[in-house]
C-alpha positions as a LaTeX table, in Angstrom:
\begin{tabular}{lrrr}
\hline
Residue & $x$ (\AA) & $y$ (\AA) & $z$ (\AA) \\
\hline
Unk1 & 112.07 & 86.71 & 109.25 \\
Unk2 & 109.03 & 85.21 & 111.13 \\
Unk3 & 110.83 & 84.67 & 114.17 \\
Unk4 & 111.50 & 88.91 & 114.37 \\
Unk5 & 107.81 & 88.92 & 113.60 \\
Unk6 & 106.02 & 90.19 & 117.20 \\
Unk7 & 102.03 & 90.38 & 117.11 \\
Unk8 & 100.93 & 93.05 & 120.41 \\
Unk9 & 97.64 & 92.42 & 121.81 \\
Unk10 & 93.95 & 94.06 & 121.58 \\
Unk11 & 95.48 & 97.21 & 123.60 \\
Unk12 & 98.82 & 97.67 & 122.52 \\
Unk13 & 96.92 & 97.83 & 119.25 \\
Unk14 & 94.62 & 100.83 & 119.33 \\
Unk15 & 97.56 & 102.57 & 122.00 \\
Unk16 & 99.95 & 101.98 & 118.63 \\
Unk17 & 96.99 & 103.23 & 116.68 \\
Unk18 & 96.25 & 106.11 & 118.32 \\
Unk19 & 100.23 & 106.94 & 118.88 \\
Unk20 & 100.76 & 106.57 & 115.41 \\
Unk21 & 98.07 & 108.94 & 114.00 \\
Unk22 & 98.94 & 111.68 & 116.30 \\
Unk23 & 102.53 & 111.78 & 115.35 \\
Unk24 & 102.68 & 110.48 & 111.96 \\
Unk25 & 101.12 & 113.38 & 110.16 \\
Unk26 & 103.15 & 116.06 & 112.38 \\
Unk27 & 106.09 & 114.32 & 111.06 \\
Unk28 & 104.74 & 114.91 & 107.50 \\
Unk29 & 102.95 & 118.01 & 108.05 \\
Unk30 & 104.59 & 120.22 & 106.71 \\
Unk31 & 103.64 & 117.75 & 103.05 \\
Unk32 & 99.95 & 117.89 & 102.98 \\
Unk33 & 100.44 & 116.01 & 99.51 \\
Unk34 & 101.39 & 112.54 & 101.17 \\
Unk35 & 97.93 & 112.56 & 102.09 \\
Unk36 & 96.59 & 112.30 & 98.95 \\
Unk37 & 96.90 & 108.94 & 98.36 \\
Unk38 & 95.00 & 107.91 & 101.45 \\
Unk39 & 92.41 & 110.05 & 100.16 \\
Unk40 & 92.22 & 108.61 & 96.55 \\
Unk41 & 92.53 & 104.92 & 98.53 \\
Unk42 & 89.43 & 106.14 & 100.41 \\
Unk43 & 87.07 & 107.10 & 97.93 \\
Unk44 & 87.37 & 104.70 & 95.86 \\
Unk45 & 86.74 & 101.75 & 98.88 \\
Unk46 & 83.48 & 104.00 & 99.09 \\
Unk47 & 82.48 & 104.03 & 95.95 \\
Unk48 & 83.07 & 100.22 & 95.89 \\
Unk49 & 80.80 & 99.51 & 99.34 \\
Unk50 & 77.89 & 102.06 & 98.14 \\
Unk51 & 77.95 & 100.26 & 94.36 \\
Unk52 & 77.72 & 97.03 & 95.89 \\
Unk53 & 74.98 & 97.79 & 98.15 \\
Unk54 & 73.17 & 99.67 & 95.77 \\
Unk55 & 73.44 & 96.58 & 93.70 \\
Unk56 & 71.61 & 94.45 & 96.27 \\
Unk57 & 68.86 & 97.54 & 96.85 \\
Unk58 & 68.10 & 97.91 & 93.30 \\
Unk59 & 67.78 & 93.58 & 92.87 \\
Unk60 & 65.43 & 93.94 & 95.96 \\
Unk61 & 63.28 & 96.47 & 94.53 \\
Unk62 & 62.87 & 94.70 & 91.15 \\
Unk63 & 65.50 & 96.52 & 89.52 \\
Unk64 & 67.09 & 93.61 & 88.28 \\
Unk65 & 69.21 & 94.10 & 85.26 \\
Unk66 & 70.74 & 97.90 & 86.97 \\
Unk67 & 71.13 & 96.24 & 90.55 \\
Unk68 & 73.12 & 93.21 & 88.49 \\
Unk69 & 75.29 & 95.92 & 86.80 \\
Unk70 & 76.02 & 97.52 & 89.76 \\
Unk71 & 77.23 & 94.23 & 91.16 \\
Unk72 & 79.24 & 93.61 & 88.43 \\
Unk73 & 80.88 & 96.62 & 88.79 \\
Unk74 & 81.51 & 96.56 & 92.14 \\
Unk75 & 83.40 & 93.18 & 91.58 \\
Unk76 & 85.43 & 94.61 & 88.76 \\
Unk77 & 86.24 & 97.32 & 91.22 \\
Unk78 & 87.27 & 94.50 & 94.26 \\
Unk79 & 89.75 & 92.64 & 91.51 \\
Unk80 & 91.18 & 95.88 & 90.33 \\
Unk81 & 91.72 & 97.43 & 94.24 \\
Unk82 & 94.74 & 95.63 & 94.54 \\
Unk83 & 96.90 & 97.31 & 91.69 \\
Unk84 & 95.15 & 100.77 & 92.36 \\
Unk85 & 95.91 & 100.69 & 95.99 \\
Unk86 & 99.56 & 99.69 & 95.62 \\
Unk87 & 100.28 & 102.20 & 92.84 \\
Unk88 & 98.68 & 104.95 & 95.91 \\
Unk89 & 101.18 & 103.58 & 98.60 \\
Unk90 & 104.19 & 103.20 & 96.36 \\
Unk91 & 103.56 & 106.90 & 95.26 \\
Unk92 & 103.01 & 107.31 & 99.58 \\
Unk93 & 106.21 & 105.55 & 100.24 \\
Unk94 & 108.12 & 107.56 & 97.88 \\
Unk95 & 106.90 & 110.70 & 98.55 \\
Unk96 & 107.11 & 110.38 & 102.15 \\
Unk97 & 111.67 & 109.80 & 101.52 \\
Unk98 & 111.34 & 112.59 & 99.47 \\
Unk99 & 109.90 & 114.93 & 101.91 \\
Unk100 & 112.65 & 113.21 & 104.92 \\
Unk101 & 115.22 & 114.62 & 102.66 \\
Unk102 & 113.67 & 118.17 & 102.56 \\
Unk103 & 112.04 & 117.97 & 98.92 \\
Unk104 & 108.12 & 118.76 & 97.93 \\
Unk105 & 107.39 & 116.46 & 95.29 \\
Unk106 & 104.28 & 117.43 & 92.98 \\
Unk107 & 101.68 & 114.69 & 91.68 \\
Unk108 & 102.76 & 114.02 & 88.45 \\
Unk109 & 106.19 & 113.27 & 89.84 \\
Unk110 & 105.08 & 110.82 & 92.11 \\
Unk111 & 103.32 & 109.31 & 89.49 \\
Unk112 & 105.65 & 109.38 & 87.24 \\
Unk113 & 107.96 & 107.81 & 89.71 \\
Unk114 & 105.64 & 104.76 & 90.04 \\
Unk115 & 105.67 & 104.10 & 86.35 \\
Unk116 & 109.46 & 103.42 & 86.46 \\
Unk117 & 108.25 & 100.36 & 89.19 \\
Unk118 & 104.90 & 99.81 & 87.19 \\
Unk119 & 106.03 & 96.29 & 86.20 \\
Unk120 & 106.96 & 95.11 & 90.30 \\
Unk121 & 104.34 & 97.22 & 91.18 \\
Unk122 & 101.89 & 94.38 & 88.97 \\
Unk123 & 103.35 & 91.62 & 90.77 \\
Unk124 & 103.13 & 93.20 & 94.48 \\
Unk125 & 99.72 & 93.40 & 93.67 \\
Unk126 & 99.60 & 90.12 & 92.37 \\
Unk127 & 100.74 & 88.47 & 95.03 \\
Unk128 & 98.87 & 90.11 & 97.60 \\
Unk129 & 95.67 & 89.35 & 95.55 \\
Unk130 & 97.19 & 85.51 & 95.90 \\
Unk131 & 97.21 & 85.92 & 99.46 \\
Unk132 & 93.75 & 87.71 & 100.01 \\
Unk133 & 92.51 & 85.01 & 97.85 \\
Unk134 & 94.12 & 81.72 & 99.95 \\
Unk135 & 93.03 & 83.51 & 103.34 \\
Unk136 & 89.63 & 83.78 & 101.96 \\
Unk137 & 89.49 & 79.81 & 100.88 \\
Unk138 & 90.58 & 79.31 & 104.41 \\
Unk139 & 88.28 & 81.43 & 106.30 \\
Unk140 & 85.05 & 79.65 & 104.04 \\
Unk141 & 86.32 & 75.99 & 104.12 \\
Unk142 & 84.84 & 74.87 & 107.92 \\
Unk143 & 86.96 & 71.78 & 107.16 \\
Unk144 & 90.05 & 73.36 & 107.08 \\
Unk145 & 92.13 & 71.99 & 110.35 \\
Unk146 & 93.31 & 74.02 & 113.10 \\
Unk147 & 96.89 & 74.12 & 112.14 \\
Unk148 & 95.86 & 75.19 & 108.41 \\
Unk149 & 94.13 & 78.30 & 109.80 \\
Unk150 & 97.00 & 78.43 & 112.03 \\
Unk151 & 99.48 & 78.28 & 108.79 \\
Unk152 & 97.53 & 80.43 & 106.84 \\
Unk153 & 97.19 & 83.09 & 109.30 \\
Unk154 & 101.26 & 83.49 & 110.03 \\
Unk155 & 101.11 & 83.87 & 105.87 \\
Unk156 & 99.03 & 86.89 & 106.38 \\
Unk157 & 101.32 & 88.50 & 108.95 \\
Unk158 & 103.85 & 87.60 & 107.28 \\
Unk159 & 103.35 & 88.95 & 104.00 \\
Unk160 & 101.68 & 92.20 & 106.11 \\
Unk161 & 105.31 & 93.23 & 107.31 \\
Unk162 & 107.03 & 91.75 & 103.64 \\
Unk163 & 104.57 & 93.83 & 101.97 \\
Unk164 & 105.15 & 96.48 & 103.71 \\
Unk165 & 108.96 & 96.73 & 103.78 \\
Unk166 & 108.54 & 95.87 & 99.74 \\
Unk167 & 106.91 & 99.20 & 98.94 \\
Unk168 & 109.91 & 101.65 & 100.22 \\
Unk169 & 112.40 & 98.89 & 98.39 \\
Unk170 & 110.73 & 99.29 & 95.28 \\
Unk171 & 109.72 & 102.70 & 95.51 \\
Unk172 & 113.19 & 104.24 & 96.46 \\
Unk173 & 115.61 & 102.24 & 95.25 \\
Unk174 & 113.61 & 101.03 & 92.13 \\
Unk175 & 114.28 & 96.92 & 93.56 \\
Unk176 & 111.89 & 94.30 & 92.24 \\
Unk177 & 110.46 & 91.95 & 94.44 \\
Unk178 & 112.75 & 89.14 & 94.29 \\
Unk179 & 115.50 & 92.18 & 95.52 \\
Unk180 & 113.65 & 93.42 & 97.86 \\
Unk181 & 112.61 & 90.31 & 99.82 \\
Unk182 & 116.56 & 89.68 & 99.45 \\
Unk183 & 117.56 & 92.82 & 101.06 \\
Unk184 & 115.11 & 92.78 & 104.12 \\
Unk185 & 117.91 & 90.54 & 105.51 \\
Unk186 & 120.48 & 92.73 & 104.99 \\
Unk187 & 117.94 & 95.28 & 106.20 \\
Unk188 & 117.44 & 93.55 & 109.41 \\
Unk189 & 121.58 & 93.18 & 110.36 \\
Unk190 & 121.75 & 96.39 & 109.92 \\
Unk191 & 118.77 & 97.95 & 112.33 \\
Unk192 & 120.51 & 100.40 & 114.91 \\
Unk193 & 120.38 & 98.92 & 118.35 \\
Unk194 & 118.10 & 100.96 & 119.70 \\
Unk195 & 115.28 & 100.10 & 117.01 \\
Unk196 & 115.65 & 96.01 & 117.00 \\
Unk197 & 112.76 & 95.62 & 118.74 \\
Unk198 & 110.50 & 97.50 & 116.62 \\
Unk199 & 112.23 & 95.93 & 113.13 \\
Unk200 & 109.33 & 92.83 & 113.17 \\
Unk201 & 106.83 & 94.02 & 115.15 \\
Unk202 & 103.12 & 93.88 & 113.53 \\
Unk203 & 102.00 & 97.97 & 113.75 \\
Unk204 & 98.29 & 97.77 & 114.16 \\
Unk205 & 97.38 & 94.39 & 113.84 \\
Unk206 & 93.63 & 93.87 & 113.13 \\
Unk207 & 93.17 & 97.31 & 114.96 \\
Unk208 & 90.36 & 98.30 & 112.54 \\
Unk209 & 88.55 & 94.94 & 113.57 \\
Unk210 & 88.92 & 95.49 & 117.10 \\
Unk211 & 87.80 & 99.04 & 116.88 \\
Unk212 & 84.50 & 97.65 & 114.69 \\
Unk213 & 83.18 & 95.19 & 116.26 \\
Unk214 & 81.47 & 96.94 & 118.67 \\
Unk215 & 80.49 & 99.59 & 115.93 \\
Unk216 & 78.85 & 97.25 & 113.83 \\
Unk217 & 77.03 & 95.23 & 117.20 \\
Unk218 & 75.74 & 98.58 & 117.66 \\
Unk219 & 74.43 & 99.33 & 114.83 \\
Unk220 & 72.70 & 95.86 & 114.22 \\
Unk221 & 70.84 & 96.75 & 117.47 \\
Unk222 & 70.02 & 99.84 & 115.86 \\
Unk223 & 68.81 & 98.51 & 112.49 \\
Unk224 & 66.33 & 96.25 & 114.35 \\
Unk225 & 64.84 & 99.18 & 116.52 \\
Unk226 & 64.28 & 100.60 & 112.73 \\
Unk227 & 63.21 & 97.83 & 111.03 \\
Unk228 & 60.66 & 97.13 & 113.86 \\
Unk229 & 59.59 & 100.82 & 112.89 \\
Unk230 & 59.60 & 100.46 & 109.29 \\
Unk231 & 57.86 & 97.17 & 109.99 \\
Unk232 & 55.35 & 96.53 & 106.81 \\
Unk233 & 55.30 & 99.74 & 105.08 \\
Unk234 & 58.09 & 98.58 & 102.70 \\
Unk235 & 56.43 & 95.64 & 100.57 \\
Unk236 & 59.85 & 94.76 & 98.95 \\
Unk237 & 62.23 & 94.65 & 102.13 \\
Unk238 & 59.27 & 93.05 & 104.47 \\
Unk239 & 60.25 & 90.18 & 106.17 \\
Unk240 & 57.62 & 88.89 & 108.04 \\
Unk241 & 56.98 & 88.96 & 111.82 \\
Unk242 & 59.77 & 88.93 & 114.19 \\
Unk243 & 58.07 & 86.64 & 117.28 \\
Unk244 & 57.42 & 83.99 & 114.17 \\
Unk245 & 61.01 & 84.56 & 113.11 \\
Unk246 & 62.00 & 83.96 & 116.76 \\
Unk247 & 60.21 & 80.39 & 116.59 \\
Unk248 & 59.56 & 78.51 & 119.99 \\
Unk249 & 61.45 & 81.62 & 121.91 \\
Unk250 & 58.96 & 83.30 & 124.48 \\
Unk251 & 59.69 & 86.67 & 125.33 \\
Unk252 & 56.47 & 87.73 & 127.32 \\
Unk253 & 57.50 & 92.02 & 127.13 \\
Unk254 & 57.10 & 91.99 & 123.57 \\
Unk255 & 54.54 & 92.96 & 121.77 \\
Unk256 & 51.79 & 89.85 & 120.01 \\
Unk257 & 52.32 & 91.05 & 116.40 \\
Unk258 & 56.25 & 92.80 & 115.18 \\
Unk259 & 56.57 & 93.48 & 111.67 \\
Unk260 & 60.08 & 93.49 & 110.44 \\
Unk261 & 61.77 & 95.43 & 107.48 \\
Unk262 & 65.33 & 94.55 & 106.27 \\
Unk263 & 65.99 & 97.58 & 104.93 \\
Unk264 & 67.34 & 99.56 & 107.75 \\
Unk265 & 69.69 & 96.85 & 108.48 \\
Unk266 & 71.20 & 96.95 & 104.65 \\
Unk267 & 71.48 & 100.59 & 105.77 \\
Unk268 & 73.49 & 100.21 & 108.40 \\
Unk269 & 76.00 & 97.89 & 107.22 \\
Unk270 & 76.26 & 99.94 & 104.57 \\
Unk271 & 77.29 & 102.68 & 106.75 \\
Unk272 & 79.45 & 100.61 & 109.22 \\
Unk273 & 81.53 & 99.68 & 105.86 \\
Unk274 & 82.03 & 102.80 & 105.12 \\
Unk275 & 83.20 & 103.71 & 108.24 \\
Unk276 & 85.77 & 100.69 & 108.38 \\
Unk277 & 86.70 & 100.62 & 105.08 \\
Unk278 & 87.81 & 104.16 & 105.64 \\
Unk279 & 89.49 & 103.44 & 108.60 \\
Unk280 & 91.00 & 100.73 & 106.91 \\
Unk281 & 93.06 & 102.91 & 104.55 \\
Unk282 & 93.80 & 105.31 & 107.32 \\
Unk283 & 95.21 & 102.41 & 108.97 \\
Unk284 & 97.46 & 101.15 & 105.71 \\
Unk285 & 98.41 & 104.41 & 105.29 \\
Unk286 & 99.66 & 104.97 & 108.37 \\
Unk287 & 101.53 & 101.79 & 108.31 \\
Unk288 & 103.06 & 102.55 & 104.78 \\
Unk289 & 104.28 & 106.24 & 106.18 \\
Unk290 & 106.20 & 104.11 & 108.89 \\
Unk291 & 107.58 & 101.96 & 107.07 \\
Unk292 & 109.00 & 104.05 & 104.77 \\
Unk293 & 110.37 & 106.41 & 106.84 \\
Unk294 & 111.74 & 102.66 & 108.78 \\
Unk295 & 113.27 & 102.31 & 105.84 \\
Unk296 & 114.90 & 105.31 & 104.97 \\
Unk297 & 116.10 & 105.71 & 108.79 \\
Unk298 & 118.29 & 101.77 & 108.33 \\
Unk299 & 119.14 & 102.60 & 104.44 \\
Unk300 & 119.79 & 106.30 & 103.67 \\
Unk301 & 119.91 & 107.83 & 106.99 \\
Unk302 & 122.92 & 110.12 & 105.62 \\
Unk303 & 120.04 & 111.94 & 103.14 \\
Unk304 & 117.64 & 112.41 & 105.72 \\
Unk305 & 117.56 & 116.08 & 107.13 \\
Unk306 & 119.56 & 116.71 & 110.09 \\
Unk307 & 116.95 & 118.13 & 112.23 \\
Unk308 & 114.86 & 115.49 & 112.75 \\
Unk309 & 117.21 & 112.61 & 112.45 \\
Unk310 & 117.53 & 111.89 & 116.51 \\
Unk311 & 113.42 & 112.33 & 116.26 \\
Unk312 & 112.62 & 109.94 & 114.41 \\
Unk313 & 114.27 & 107.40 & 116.25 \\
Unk314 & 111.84 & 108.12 & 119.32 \\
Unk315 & 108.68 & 108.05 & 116.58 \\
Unk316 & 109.58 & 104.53 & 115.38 \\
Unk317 & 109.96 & 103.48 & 119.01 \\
Unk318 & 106.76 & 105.08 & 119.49 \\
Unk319 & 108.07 & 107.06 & 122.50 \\
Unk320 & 106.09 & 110.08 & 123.87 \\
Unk321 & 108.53 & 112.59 & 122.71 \\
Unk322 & 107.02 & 115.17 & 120.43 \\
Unk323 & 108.29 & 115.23 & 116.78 \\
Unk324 & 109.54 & 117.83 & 114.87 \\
Unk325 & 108.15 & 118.22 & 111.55 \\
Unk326 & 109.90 & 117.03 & 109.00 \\
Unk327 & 110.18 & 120.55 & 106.70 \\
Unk328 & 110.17 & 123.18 & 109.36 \\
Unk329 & 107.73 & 125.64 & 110.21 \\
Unk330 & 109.50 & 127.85 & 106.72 \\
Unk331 & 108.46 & 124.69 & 104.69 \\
Unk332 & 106.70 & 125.52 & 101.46 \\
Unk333 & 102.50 & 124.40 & 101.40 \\
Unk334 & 102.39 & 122.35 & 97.88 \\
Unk335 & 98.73 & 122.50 & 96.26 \\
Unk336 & 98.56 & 119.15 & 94.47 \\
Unk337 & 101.64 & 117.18 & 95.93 \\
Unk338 & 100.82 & 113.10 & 96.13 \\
\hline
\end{tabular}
């Protein structure tokens, strides 16, 4: 497997990105449903940041016992993530082959669908809580050798396109995991020959990181303009003067005395999470509509509509043809599909 597995660089990235996110949800247009997921995925990651922030606001202001709750249940929420966001992509996945094949699937199908998996649906999320958790270990233990990270890091991209491939498995064909990691061999011998060089390949690799970084640099600059602004005013968040903080640095343009407040720096962070754990689930999203329809396009190609079957060919390339949606333009508009 690892040797299929190709990582693209910083701008074959955001062009996949970007390719991906125009044409993705033409091909599932005409299903406004399979969206619903991302959206559930989303809000909750935002309830999760703003609890958690508003944990560490309320401990700041003296709020002690409400700020700890919040905390709490913010890390309840992080633990639990992984089941609830597997249970969105499997019903995703699965309503994303339905709607190749020309059916509108309602909610409560699609979630009654992911019951029938519930139990490999556990241990997906299991084991990518296992991984999250080992990558984590790595990334906080400075001792940790070069080749460790190096290990550790082909685990996570790894698991990224396992994962991935798992969810269509399990959510079509109703495999377990030890089935489904068994038939991505099978899966891979079988890729047409004009999609081998997409089978492995890592779609948007650390594209939400690449896009953030210079979001987040941005608005660090910004939170210090603010806090310099806020300076004293805010007894609890009050840090003290910036040239002291500075130390032995001389920086003759400023002015003798800067107060600085923290405050509009929690702010912003706050708000740059948002933003990227939002994007975030766009991205996975994305990824798990790909895959899927990857999967259905090696696997059940015969069920797939015949209108779009030489399309989607040129969408998993990620050609610059335009896709035809998946329904056609007669396709029924479902009101609480996903």
């Amino acid at each position: 497997m690892q040797q299929h597995l190709r990582k693209p660089g910083i701008g074959e990235r955001l062009g996949q990105l970007a390719y991906l996110l125009k044409h993705t949800f033409t091909i599932v247009g005409r299903d406004p449903g399979i969206l619903r997921p991302w959206v559930r995925m989303a809000i909750y990651s935002m309830v999760m940041t703003t609890l958690f922030f508003a944990g560490i606001f309320s401990i700041v202001i003296g709020a002690y016992g409400f700020g700890a709750l919040l905390l709490v249940v913010a890390v309840c929420m992080f633990l639990y993530k992984f089941f609830y966001f597997v249970r969105q992509e499997l019903r995703q996945s699965w309503l994303v082959s339905e709607a190749l094949q020309g059916r509108t699937r309602s909610a409560d199908e699609a979630k009654a669908r992911v019951r029938e998996v519930r139990s490999t649906a556990r241990r997906i999320a299991l084991i990518d809580m296992l991984v999250a958790w080992m990558l984590s270990m790595a990334r906080r233990n400075g001792n940790a050798g070069r080749l460790v990270r190096l290990f550790m890091r082909g685990i996570e991209e790894v698991w990224d396109l396992v994962n991935h491939y798992l969810l269509p498995t399990t959510a079509v064909d109703g495999c377990n995991v030890r089935e489904g990691i068994g038939r991505m061999k099978a899966l891979r011998d079988n890729v047409p020959e004009t999609l081998t060089g997409v089978f492995g390949i890592d779609i948007a690799a650390r594209a939400v990181g690449t896009i953030m970084a210079p979001v987040y640099a941005l608005l660090v600059l910004l939170a210090i303009g603010l806090g310099l602004w806020v300076g004293d005013s805010i007894a609890a968040f009050y840090v003290g003067d910036l040239r002291e903080m500075l130390g032995d640095v001389e920086v003759d343009f400023l002015p003798e005395v800067m107060h600085f407040s923290w405050l509009p720096l929690l702010v912003v962070l706050w708000m740059g999470k948002l933003g990227s754990v939002v994007l975030e689930r766009v991205t996975t999203s994305v990824k798990v509509i790909y895959y899927s329809i990857f999967y259905m396009r090696i696997t059940h190609i015969e069920e797939i509509i015949p209108e779009i079957r030489d399309d989607l060919d040129s969408y998993l390339r990620m050609e610059a043809e335009e896709v035809t949606p998946v329904a056609g333009q007669d396709a029924p508009q479902p009101d609480s599909a996903g």
